[in-house]
XYZ file of C-alpha atoms in Angstrom:
624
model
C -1.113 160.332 67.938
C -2.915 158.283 70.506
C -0.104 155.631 70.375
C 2.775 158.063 71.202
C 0.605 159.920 74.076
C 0.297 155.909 75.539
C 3.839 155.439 75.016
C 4.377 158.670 77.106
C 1.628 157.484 79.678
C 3.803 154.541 79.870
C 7.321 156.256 80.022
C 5.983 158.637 83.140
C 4.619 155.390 85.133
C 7.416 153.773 85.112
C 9.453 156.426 85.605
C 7.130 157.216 89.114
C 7.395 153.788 90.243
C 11.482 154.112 89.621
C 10.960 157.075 91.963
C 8.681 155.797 94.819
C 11.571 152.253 94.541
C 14.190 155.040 95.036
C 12.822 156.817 97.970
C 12.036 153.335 99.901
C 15.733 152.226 98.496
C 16.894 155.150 100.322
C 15.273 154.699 103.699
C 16.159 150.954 103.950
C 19.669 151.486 103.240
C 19.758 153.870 105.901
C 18.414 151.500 108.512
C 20.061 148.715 107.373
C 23.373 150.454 107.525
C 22.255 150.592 111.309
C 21.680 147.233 111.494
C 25.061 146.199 109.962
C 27.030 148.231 112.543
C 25.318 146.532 115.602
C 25.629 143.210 113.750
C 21.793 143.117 112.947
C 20.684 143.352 116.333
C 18.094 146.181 116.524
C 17.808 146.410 120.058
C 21.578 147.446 120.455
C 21.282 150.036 118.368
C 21.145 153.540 120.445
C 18.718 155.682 120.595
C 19.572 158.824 119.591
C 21.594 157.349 116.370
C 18.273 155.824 115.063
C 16.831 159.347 115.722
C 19.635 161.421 113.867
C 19.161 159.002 110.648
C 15.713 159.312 110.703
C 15.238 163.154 110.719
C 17.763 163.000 107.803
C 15.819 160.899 105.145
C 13.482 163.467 104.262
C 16.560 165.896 102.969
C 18.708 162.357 101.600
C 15.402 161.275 99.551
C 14.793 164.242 97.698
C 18.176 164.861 97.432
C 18.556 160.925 96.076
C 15.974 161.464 93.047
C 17.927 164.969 92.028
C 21.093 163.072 91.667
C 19.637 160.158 90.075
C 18.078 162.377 87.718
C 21.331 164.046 86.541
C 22.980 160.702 86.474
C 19.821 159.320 83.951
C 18.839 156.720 85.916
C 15.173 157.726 84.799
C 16.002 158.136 81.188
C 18.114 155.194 80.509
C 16.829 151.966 78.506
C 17.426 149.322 81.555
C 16.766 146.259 79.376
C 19.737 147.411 77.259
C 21.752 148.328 80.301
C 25.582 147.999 79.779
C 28.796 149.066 81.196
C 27.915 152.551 81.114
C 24.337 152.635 82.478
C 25.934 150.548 85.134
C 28.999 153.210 85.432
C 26.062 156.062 85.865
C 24.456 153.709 88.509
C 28.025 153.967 90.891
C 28.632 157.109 90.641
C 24.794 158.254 91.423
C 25.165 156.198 94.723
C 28.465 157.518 95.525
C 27.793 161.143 95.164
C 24.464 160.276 97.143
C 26.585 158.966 99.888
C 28.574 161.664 100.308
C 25.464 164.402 100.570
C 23.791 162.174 103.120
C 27.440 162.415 105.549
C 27.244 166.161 104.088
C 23.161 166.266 105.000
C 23.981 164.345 108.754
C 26.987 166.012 109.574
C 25.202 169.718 108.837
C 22.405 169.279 110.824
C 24.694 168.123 114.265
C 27.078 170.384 114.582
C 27.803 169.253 117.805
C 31.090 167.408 119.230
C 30.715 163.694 118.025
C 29.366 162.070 115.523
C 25.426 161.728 114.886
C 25.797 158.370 113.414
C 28.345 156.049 113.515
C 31.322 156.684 110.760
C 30.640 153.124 109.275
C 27.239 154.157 108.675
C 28.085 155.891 105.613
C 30.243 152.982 104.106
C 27.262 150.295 104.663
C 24.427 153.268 103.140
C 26.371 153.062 100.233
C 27.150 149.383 99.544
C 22.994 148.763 100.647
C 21.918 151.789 98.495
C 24.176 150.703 94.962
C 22.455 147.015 95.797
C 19.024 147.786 95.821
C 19.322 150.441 93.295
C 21.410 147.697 90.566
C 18.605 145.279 91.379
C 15.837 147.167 90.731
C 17.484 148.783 87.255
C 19.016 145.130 85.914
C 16.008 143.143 86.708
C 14.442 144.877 83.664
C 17.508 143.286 82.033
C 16.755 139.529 83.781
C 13.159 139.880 82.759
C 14.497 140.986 78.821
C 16.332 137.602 78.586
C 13.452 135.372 79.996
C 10.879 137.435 77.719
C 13.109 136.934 74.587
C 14.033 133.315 75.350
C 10.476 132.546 75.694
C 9.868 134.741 72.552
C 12.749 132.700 70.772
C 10.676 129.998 71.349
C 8.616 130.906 68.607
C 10.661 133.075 66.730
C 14.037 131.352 65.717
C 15.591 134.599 64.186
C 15.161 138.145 64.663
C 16.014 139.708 61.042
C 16.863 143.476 60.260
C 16.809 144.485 56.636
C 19.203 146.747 55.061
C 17.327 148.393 51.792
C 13.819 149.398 51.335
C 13.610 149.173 47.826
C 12.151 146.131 46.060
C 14.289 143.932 46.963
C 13.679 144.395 50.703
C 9.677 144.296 50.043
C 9.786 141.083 48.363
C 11.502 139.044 51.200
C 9.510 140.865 53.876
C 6.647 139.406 52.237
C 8.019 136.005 51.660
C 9.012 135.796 55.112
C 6.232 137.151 56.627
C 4.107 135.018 54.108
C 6.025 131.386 55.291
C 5.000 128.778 57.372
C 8.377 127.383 57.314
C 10.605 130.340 57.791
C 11.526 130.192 61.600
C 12.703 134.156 60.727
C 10.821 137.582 62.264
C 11.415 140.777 60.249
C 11.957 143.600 63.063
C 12.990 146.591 61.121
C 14.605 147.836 57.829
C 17.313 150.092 57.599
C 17.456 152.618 54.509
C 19.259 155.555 53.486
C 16.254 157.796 52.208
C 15.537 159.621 55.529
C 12.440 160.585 54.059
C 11.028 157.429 54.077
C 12.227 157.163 57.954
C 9.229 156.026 60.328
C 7.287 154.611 57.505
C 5.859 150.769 57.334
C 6.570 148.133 55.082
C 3.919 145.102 55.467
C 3.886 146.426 58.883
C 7.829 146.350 59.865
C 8.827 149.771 60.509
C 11.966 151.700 58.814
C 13.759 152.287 61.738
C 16.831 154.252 60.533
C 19.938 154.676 58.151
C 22.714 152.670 58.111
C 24.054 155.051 60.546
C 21.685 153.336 63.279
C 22.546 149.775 62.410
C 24.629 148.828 65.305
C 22.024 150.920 67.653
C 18.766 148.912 66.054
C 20.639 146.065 66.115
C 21.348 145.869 69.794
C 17.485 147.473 70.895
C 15.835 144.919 68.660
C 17.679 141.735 69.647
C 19.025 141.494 66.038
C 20.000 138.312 65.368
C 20.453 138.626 61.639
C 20.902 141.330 59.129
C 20.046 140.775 55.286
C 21.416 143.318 53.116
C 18.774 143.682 49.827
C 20.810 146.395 47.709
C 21.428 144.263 44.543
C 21.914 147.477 42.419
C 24.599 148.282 44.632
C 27.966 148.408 43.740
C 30.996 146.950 45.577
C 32.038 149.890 47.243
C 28.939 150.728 48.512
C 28.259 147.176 49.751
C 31.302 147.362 51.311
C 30.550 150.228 53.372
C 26.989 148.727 54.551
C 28.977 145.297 55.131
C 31.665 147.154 57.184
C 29.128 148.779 59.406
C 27.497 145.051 59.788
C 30.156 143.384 60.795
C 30.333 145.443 64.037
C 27.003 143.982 65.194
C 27.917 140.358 65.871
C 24.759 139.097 63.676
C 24.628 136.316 61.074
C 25.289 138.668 57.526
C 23.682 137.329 54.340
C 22.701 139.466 51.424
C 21.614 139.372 47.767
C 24.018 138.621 45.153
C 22.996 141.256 42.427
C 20.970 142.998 40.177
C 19.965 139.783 38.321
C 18.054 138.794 41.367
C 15.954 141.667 40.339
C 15.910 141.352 36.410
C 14.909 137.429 36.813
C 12.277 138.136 39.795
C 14.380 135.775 41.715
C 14.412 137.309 45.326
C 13.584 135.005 47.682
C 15.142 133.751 50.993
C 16.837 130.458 48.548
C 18.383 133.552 46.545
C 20.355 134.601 49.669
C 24.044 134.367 49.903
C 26.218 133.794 53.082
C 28.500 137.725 52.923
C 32.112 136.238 52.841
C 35.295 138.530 53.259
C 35.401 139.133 49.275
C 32.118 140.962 49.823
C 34.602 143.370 51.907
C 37.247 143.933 49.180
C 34.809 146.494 48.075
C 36.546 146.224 44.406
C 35.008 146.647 41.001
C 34.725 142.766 39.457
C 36.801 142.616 36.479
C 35.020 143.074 33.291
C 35.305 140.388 30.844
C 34.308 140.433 27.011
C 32.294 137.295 27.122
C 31.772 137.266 23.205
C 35.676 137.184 22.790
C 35.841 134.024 24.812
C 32.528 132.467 23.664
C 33.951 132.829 19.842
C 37.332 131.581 21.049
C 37.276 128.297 22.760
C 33.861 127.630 21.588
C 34.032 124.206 19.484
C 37.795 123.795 20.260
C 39.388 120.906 22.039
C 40.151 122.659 25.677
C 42.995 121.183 27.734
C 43.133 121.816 31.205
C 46.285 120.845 33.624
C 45.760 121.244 37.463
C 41.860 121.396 36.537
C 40.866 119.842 39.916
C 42.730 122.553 41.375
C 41.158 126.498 43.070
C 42.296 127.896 39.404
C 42.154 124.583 37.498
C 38.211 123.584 38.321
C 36.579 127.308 37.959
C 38.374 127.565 34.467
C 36.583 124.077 33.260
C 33.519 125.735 34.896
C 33.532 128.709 32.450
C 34.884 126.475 29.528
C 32.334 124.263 30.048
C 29.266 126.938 29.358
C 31.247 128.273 26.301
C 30.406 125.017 24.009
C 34.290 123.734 23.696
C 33.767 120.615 21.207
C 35.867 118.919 24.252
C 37.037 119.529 27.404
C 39.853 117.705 28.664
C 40.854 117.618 32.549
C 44.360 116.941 33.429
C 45.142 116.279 37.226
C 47.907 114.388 39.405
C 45.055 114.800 42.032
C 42.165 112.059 41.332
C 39.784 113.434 44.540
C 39.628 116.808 43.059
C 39.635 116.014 40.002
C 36.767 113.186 40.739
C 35.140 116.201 42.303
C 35.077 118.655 39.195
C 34.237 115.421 36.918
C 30.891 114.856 39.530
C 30.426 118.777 39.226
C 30.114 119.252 35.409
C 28.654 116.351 35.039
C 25.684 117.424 36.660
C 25.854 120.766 34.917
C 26.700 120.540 31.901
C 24.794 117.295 30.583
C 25.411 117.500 26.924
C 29.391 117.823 27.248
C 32.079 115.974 25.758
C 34.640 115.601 29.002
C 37.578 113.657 29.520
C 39.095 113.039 32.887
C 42.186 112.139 32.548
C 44.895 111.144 35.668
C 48.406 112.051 34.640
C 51.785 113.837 35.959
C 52.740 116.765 33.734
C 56.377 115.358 34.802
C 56.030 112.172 32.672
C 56.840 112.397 28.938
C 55.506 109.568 27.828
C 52.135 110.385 29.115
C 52.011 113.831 27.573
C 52.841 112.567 24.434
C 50.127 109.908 24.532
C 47.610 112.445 25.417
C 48.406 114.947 22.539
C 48.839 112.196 20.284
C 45.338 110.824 21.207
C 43.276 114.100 21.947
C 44.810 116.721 20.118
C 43.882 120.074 21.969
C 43.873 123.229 19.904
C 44.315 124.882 23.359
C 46.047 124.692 26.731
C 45.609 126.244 29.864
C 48.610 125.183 31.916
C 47.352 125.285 35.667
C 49.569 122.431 37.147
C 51.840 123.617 40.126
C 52.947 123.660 43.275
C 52.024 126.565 44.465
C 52.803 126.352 48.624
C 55.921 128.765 49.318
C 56.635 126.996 52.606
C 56.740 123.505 51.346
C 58.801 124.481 48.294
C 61.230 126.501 50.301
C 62.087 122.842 52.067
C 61.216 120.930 48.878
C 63.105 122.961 46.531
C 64.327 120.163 43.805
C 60.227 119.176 43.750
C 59.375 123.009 43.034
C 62.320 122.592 39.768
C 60.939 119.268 39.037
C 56.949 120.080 38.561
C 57.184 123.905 37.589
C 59.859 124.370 35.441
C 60.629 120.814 34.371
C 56.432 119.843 34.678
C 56.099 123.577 32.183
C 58.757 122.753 29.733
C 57.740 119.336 29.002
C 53.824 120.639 28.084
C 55.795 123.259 26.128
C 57.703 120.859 24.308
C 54.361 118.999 23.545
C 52.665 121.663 22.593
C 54.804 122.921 20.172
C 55.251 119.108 18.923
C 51.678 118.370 18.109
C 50.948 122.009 16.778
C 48.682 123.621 19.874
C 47.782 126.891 18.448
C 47.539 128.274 22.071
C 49.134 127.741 24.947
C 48.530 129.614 28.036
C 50.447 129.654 31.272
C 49.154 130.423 34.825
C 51.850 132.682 36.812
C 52.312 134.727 39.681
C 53.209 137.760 41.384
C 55.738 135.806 43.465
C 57.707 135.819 40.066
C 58.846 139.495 39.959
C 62.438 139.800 42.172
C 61.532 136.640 43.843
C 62.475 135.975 46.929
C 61.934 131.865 46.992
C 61.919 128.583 44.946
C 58.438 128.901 43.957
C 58.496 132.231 42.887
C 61.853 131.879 40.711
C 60.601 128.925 39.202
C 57.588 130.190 38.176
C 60.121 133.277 37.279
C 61.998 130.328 34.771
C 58.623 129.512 33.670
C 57.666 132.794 32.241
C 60.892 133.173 30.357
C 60.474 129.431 28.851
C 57.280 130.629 27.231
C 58.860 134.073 25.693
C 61.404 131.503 24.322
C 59.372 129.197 22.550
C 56.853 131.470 21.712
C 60.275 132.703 19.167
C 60.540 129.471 17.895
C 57.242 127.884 17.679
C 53.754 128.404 15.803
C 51.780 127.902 18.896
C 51.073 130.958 20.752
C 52.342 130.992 23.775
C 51.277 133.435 27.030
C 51.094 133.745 30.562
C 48.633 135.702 33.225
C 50.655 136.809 36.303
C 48.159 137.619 38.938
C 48.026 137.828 43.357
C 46.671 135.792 46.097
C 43.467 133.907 45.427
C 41.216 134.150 47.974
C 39.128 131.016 48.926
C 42.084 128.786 46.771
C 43.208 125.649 48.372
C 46.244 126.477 50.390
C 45.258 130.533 50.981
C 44.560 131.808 54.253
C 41.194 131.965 54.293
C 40.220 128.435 54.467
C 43.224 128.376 57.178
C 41.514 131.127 58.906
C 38.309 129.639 58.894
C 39.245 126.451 59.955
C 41.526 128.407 62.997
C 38.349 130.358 63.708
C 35.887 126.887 63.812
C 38.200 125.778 66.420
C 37.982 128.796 68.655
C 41.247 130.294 67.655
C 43.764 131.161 67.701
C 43.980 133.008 64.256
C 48.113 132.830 63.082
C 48.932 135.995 60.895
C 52.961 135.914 59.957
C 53.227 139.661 60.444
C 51.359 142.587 61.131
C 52.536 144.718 58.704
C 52.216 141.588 55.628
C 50.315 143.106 52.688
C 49.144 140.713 49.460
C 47.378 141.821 46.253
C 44.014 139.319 46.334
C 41.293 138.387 43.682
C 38.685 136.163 43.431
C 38.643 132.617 42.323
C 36.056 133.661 39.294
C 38.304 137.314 38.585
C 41.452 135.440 37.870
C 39.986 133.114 35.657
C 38.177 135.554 33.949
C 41.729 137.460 33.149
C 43.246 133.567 32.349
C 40.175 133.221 29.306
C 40.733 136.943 28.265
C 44.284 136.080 28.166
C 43.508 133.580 25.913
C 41.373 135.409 23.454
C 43.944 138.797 23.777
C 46.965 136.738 22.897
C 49.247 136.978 20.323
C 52.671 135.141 21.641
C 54.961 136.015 23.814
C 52.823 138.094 26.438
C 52.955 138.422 30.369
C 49.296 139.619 30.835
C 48.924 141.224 34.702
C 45.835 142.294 36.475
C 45.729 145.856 37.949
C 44.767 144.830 41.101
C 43.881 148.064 42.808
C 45.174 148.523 46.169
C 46.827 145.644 48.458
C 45.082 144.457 51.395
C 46.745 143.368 54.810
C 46.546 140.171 55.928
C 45.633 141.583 59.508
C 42.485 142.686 58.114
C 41.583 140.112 56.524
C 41.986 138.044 59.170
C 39.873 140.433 61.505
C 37.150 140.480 59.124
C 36.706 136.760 59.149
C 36.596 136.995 62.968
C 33.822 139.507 63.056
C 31.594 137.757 59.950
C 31.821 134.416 62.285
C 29.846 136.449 64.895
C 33.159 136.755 66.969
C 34.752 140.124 68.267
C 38.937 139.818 67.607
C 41.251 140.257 70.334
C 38.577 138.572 72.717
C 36.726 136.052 71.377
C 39.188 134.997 69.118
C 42.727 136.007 69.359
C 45.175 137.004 66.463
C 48.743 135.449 66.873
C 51.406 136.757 64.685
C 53.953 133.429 64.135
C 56.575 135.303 62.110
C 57.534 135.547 58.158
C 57.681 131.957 57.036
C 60.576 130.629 54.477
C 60.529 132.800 51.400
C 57.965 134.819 52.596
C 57.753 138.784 51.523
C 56.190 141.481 53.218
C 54.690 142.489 49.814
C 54.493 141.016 46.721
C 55.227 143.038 43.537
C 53.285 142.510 40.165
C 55.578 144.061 37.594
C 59.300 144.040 37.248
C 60.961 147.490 36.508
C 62.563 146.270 33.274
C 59.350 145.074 31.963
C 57.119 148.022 31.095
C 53.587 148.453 30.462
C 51.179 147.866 27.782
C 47.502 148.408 27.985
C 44.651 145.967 26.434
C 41.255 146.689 25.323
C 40.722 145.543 29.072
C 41.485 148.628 31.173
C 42.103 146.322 33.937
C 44.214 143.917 32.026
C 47.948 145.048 30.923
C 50.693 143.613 28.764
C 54.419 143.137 30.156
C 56.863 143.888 27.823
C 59.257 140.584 27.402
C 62.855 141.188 28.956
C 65.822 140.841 26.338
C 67.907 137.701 26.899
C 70.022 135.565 25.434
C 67.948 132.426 24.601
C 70.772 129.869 23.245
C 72.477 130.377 26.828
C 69.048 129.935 28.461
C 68.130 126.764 26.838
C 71.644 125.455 27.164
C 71.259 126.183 31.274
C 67.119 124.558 31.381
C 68.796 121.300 30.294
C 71.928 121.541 32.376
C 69.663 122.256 35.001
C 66.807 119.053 34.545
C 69.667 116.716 34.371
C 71.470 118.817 37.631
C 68.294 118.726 39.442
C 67.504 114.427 39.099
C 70.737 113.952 41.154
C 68.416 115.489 44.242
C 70.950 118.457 44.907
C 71.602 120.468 47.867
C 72.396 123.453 46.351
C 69.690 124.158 43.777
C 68.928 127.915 44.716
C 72.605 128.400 43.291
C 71.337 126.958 40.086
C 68.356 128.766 39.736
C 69.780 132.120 40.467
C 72.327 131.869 37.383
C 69.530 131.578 35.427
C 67.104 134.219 37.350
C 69.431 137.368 37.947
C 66.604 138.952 39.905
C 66.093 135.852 42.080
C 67.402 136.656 46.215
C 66.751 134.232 48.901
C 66.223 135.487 51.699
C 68.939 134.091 54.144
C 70.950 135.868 51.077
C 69.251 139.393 52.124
């Protein structure tokens, strides 16, 4: 009680000094618009002008800290002051202008004026100076205060979740030596526990006042501590956030809880799949454990986006060996360094080698002999295939057929294939190879013991060659940030959701399958792309720009992830469905695969009339 009737002691001071500033604001503008019409020279200034003015400034001053009033120049926060504090501010001094030629004019009826007619212009300009200095000095004096208190205090944090979560690092921060960090609010939902203090930081509001707090507190980052959450409702917290300009880090999840682990080393940097707001996909664990567990694991691409997080799952279900294939010996140098360091105790191979060369396949089954396969290798970059497209043949579709081949030579009980949505009606090279691809697997998987599948799934986000790391990098730079079209639209899933489909796959299969994620609803690239602006602390459209470049070769405005012919089967996996195969005539379609490897070493020109004999569905786009 005694602290709010101080505040209030407080408010009504300051709000009398604003008043007493005002009425002396008004008087010198009065005589210095006097002054500027006879060029500063008081002496020249008559005597009966100085007279008129002066008998007005009684009526102008009261009238002055009326208008003021209305226009809240006594209520508003001047430290916060913005655009339209500073919009209030104008108009105040122009409607004041205009009573005191009203106030002047009324009380000299006479012929002629009391005052000179510039008199009014130079009260105004002298009246809206004084009065901005006086209001934004509180906003000068802010800065110096908080750059003196950032001094000290590196970061000014706001906490989103009262629970506890949010106790725990309040404590830990407010506990640390070390922690250059200064807890200056928490934001919850429960209104009831509004006003109340947590190791002394107030709760300041619901998410609803985020932006607000965030802007009266000099927030400089926001830690959201909801790890029950889901990822809807983190969603909504992080789209509020992201408004605000500050530094966005939260807890991962509820295991942060379970294992006691919240602390600030548990945080996470919020990254635009924090934003997807999507369910994860749920995964039976104990399916995969019991199916590559103490089987030899093969792994093509595996330094690779897909390639290295599927040896990182393998590797913590016990395979009896894990064997990396890669064209690529950085990344796969990188995953070697990586599992190493993880996984102590298992048996990996790195292994450099080109899916594309026979002999070395065969010299790796003959030596290793993996029970399974998890065919990852592939060019994957529509662009570059669309102007490489005898490369795309080469390493997909030659590259896949050859590890077929093997596979069903050295008896592989299970081979699975990595696809993508580019695949149904494609509209270039990469997407009708992979398109080839599919339908070499439903073939063999006719003819062969192994088991053969493949998981068809979207955009990756975070994989090497997506457009996030482009953004970033676009965005590190100070823009701009290149979007191909407004309107683009892509179905995206995490790096750790599409190999969890890829090992369900694997456990689900039973030959011949075209597994496909239901992906939930697409996302445009436009937001995405926004999002990443505003998580980097930047506002789009003026701290960063967003350039739209145009649809590149082969490039859709959507992608589908089912063809019509195909159908629909569900799994156990509500998330995870089955395409049925499409009928063809396989004798024909081997007969063309071979016509076509020995077509494609000659380094055609006209390819894409090659591949569309053997993919009906297949339409390049200078064909649309």
């Amino acid at each position: 009680m005694m602290r709010h009737i101080f505040e209030d002691k407080k408010l009504w001071i300051r709000r009398v000094f604003l008043m007493c500033y005002d009425i002396c604001a008004v008087f010198f503008a009065s005589m210095l618009a006097l002054l500027a019409r006879f060029d500063f020279d008081f002496h020249a200034i008559p005597q009966h002008f100085l007279e008129n003015a002066w008998k007005s400034l009684p009526a102008t001053a009261l009238t002055a800290l009326l208008i003021f009033w209305l226009f809240r120049l006594y209520s508003s926060l001047w430290s916060y002051a913005g655009a339209m504090e500073m919009m209030y501010l104008l108009s105040a001094c122009i409607v004041e202008t205009f009573v005191n030629m009203f106030l002047i004019l009324l009380s000299h009826p006479e012929t002629g004026y009391p005052v000179p007619r510039s008199y009014f212009a130079f009260f105004g300009i002298f009246l809206f100076g004084m009065i901005f200095v006086c209001r934004y000095s509180y906003r000068a004096l802010r800065s110096v205060r908080n750059a003196i208190r950032d001094a000290e205090y590196t970061r000014n944090v706001l906490i989103v979740g009262a629970g506890e979560s949010g106790n725990a690092l309040i404590k830990e921060i407010k506990n640390s030596r070390y922690l250059k960090k200064r807890v200056i609010g928490v934001i919850d939902d429960d209104k009831s526990k509004a006003g109340s203090y947590i190791h002394g930081v107030k709760i300041v509001g619901t998410r609803d006042d985020i932006i607000e707090k965030c802007q009266d507190l000099h927030v400089h980052e926001i830690i959201v501590a909801m790890p029950s959450a889901s990822p809807r409702q983190i969603k909504e917290v992080l789209d509020i956030c992201k408004q605000t300009r500050c530094e966005l880090k939260r807890l991962p999840g509820i295991y942060q809880l379970v294992n006691g682990d919240v602390s600030i080393s548990s945080l996470k940097e919020v990254d635009v799949n924090d934003l997807l707001g999507r369910e994860p996909v749920e995964v039976d664990l104990n399916s995969i454990l019991g199916y590559v567990s103490d089987k030899v694991v093969m792994v093509t691409g595996g330094g690779g986006s897909i390639g290295s997080e599927l040896c990182r799952q393998i590797a913590g279900h016990n395979p009896r060996q894990l064997i990396i294939v890669d064209i690529y010996e950085n990344s796969a140098y990188d995953i070697q360094n990586e599992l190493k360091a993880s996984f102590p105790d298992l048996n990996l191979t790195v292994l450099i080698a080109s899916v594309r060369n026979t002999n070395r396949m065969n010299y790796i089954f003959e030596n290793y002999h993996p029970n399974i396969i998890y065919h990852a290798a592939a060019h994957k970059h529509v662009p570059l295939m669309e102007t490489s497209p005898n490369e795309a043949i080469k390493n997909n579709v030659l590259g896949t057929w050859k590890m077929v081949q093997a596979a069903d030579r050295y008896g592989v009980e299970r081979f699975v294939m990595i696809s993508t949505d580019k695949a149904v009606n494609p509209t270039n090279i990469m997407g009708a190879s992979k398109r080839i691809c599919e339908m070499i697997i439903q073939t063999y998987n006719r003819r062969s013991k192994t088991e053969y599948v493949a998981v068809r799934f979207g955009n990756v986000l975070g994989s090497n060659g997506s457009v996030i790391p482009l953004f970033k990098k676009q965005i590190e730079r100070g823009g701009p940030v290149t979007v191909t079209h407004p309107d683009i639209i892509r179905y995206f899933m995490t790096i750790p959701e599409a190999v969890s489909l890829v090992l369900q796959a694997g456990a689900y299969a039973k030959g011949g399958e075209i597994f496909i994620l239901d992906m939930g609803e697409p996302v445009k690239i436009t937001d995405l792309a926004r999002n990443l602006i505003l998580l980097s602390g930047h506002q789009p459209d003026e701290d960063i720009p967003i350039v739209f470049t145009g649809l590149r070769p082969g490039e859709k405005l959507y992608e589908e992830m089912l063809m019509d012919e195909e159908g629909m089967q569900n799994t156990a996996n509500q998330r995870i469905h089955i395409g049925k195969p499409i009928e063809m005539d396989e004798e024909a379609f081997l007969k063309q695969l071979q016509e076509l490897s020995e077509y494609v070493a000659t380094e055609p020109s006209d390819i894409r009339d090659w591949v569309k004999r053997m993919v009906p569905t297949y339409y390049p786009k200078e064909d649309e």
